[in-house]
PDB file of C-alpha atoms in Angstrom:
ATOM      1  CA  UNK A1082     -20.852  -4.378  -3.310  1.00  0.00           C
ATOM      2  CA  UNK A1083     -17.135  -5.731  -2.575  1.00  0.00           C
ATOM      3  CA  UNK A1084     -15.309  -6.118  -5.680  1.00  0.00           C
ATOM      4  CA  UNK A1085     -11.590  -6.788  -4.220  1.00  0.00           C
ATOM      5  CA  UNK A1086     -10.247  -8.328  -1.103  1.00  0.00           C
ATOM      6  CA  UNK A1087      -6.576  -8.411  -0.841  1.00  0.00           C
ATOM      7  CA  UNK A1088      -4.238  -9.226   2.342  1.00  0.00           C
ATOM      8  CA  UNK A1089      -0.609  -9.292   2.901  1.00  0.00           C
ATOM      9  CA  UNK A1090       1.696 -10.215   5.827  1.00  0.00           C
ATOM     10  CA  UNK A1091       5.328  -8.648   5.573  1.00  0.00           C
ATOM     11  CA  UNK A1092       8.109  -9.473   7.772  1.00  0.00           C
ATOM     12  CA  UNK A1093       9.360  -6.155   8.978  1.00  0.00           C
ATOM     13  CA  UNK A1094      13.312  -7.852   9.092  1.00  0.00           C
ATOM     14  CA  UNK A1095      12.998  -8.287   5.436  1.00  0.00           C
ATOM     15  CA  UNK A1096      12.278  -4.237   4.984  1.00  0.00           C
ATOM     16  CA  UNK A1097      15.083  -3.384   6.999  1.00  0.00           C
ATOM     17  CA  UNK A1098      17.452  -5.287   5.236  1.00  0.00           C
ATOM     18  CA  UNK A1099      16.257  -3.374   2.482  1.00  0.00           C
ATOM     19  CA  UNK A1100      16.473  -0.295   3.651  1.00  0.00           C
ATOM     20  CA  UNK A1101      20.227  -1.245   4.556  1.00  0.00           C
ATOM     21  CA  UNK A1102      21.305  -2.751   1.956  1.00  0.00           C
ATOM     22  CA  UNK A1103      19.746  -0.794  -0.505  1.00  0.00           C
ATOM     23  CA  UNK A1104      18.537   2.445   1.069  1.00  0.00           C
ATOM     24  CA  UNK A1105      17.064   5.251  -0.994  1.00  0.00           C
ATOM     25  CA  UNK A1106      17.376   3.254  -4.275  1.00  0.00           C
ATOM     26  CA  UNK A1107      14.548   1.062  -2.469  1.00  0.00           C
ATOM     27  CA  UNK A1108      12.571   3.821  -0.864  1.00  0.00           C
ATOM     28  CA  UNK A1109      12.467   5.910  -4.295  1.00  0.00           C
ATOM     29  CA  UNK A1110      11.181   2.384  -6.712  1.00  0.00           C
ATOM     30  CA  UNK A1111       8.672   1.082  -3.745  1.00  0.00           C
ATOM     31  CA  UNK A1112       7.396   4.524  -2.102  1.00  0.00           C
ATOM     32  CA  UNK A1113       5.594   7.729  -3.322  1.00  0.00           C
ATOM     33  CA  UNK A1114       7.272  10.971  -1.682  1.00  0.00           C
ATOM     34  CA  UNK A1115       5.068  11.024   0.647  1.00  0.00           C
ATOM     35  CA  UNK A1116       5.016   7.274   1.951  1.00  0.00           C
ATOM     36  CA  UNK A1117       8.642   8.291   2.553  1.00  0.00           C
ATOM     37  CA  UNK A1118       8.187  11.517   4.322  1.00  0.00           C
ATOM     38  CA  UNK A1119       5.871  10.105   6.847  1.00  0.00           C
ATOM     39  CA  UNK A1120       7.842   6.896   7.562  1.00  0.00           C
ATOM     40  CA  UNK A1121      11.382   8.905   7.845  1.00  0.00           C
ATOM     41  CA  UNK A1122      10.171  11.289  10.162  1.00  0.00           C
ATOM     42  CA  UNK A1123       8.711   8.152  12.253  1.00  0.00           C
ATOM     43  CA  UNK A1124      11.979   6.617  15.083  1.00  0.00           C
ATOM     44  CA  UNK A1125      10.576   3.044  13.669  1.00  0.00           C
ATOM     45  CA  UNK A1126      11.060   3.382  10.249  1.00  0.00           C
ATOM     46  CA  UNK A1127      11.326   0.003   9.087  1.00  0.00           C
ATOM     47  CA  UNK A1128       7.817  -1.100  10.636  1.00  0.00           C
ATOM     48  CA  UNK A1129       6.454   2.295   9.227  1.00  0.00           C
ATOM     49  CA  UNK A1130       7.409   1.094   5.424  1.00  0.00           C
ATOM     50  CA  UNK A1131       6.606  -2.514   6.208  1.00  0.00           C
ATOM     51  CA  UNK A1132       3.137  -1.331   6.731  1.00  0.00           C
ATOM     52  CA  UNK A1133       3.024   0.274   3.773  1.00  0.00           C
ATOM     53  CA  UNK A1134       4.266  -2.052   1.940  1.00  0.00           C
ATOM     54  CA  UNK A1135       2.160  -4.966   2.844  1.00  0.00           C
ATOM     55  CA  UNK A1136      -0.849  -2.162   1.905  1.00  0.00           C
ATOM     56  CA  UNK A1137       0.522  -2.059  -1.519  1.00  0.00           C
ATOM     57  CA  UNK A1138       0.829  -5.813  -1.819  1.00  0.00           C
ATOM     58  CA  UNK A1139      -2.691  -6.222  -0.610  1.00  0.00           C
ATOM     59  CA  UNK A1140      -4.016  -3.378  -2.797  1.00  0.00           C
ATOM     60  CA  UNK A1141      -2.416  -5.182  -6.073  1.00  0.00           C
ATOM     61  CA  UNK A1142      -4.084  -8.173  -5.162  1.00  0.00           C
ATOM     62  CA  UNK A1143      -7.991  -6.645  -4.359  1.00  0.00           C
ATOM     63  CA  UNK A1144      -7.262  -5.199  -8.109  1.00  0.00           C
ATOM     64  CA  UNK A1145      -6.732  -8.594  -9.474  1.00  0.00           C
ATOM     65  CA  UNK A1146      -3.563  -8.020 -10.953  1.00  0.00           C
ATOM     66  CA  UNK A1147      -0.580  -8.281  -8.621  1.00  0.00           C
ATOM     67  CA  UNK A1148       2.152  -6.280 -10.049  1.00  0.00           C
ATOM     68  CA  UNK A1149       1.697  -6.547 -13.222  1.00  0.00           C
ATOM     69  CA  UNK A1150      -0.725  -5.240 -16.157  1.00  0.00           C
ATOM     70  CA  UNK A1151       0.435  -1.953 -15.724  1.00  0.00           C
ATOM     71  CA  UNK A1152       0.120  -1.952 -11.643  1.00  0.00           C
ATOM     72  CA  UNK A1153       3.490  -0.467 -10.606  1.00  0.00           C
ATOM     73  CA  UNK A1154       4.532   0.247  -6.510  1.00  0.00           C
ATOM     74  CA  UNK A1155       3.683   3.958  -6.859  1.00  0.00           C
ATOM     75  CA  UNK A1156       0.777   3.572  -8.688  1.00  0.00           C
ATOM     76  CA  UNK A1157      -0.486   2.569  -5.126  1.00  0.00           C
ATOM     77  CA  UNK A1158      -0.311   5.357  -2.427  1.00  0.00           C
ATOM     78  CA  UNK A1159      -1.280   4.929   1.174  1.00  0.00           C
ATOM     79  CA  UNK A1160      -2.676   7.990   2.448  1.00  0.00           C
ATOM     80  CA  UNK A1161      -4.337   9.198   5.573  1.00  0.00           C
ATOM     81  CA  UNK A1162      -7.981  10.814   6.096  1.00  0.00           C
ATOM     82  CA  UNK A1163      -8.526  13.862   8.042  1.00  0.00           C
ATOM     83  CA  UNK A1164      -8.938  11.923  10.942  1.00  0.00           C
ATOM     84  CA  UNK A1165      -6.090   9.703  10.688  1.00  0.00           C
ATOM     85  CA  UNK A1166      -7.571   6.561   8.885  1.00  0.00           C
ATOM     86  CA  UNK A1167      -5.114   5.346   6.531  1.00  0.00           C
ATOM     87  CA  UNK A1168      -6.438   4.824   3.011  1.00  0.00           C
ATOM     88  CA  UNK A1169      -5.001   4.120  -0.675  1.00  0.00           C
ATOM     89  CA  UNK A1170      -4.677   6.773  -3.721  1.00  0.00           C
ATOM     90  CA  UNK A1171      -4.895   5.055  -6.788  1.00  0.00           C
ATOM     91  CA  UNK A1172      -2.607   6.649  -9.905  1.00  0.00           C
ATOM     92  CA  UNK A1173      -1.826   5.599 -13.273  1.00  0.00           C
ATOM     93  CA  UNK A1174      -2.536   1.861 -14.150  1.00  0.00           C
ATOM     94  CA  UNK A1175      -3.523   0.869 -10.788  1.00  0.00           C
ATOM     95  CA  UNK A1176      -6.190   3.918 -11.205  1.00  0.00           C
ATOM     96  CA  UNK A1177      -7.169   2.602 -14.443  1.00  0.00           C
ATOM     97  CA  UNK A1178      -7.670  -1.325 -13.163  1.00  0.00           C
ATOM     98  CA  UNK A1179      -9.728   0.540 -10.330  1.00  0.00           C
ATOM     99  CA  UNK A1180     -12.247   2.446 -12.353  1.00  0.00           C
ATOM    100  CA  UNK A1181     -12.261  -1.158 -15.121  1.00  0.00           C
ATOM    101  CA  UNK A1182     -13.405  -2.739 -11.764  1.00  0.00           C
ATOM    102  CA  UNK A1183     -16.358  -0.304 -10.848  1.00  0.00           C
ATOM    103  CA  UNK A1184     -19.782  -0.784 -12.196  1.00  0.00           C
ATOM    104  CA  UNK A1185     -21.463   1.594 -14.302  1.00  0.00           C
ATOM    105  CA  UNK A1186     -23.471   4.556 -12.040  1.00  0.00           C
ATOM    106  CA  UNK A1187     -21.029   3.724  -8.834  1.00  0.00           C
ATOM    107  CA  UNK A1188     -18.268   4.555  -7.357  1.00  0.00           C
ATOM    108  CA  UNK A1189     -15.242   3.557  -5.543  1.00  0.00           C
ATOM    109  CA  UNK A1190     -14.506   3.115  -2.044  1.00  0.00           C
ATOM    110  CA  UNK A1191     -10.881   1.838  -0.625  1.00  0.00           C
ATOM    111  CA  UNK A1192     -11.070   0.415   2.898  1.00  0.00           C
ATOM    112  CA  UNK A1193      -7.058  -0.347   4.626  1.00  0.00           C
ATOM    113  CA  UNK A1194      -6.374  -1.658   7.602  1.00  0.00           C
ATOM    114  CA  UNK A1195      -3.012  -1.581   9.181  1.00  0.00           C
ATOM    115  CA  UNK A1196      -1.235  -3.072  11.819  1.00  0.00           C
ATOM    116  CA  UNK A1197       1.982  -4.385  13.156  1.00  0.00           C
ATOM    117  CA  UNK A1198       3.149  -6.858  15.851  1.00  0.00           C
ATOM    118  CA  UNK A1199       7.185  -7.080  15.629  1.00  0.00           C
ATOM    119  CA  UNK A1200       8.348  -8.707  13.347  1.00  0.00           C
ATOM    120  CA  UNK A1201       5.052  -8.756  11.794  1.00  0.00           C
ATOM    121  CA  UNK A1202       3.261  -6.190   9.477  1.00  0.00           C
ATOM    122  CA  UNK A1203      -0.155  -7.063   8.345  1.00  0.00           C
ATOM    123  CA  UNK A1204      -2.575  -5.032   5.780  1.00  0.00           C
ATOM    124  CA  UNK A1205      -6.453  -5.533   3.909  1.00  0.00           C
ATOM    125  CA  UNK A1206      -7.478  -3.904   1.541  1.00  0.00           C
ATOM    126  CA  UNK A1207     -11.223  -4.288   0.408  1.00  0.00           C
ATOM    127  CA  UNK A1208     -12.390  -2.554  -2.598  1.00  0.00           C
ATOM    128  CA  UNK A1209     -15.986  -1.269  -2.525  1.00  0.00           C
ATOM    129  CA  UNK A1210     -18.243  -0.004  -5.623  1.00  0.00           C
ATOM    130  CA  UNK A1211     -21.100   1.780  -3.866  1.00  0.00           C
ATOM    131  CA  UNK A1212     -23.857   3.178  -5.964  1.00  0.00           C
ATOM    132  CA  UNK A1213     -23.893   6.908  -6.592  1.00  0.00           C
TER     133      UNK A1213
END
């Protein structure tokens, strides 16, 4: 069963004035270590983070919360599967939202989807509680 839909459109000019203006001070309060590692070794960074970004927006949003209730930006970590699929690793209060949003005897599933069309980035996020 789908307990969380969330979408978000990000305008990938916005992330690098960001990134310009404020560099690493943004990276390090948005983006887990490893959000940054993959988008800095990437030559289009700023679409790279956009992405990511508008998956963390999204994400807040399927939880119900925004950012707030104890959601923070790193509490929201998009990740890729073995075979490339990117996905979301849920930590501290965004992890604790998640498992307040689950049903008793499942568990849950994190579906992303990620694109970008310049100067466009565009994420979903559907949270899924499938029985165990």
């Amino acid at each position: 069963m789908i307990v969380g839909i969330g979408s978000d459109l990000c305008d990938i000019r916005r992330i690098e004035r960001s990134l310009a203006r404020f560099g690493e001070r943004f990276t390090h309060r948005v983006f887990t270590e490893g959000e940054r590692a993959r988008s800095d070794r990437r030559a289009a960074r700023a679409p790279s983070y956009a992405r990511r970004f508008a998956a963390k927006e999204a994400c807040a949003k399927a939880l119900g919360t925004g950012l707030s209730r104890g959601v923070f930006w790193r509490d929201m970590e998009v990740v890729n599967l073995p075979g490339g699929r990117p996905t979301l690793r849920l930590t501290g209060g965004a992890a604790a939202r998640l498992a307040g949003l689950i049903p008793p005897g499942h568990r849950p599933q994190v579906h992303v989807t990620l694109t970008d069309e310049p100067p466009l980035a565009q994420a979903f996020v559907i949270i899924e509680a499938l029985p165990l």
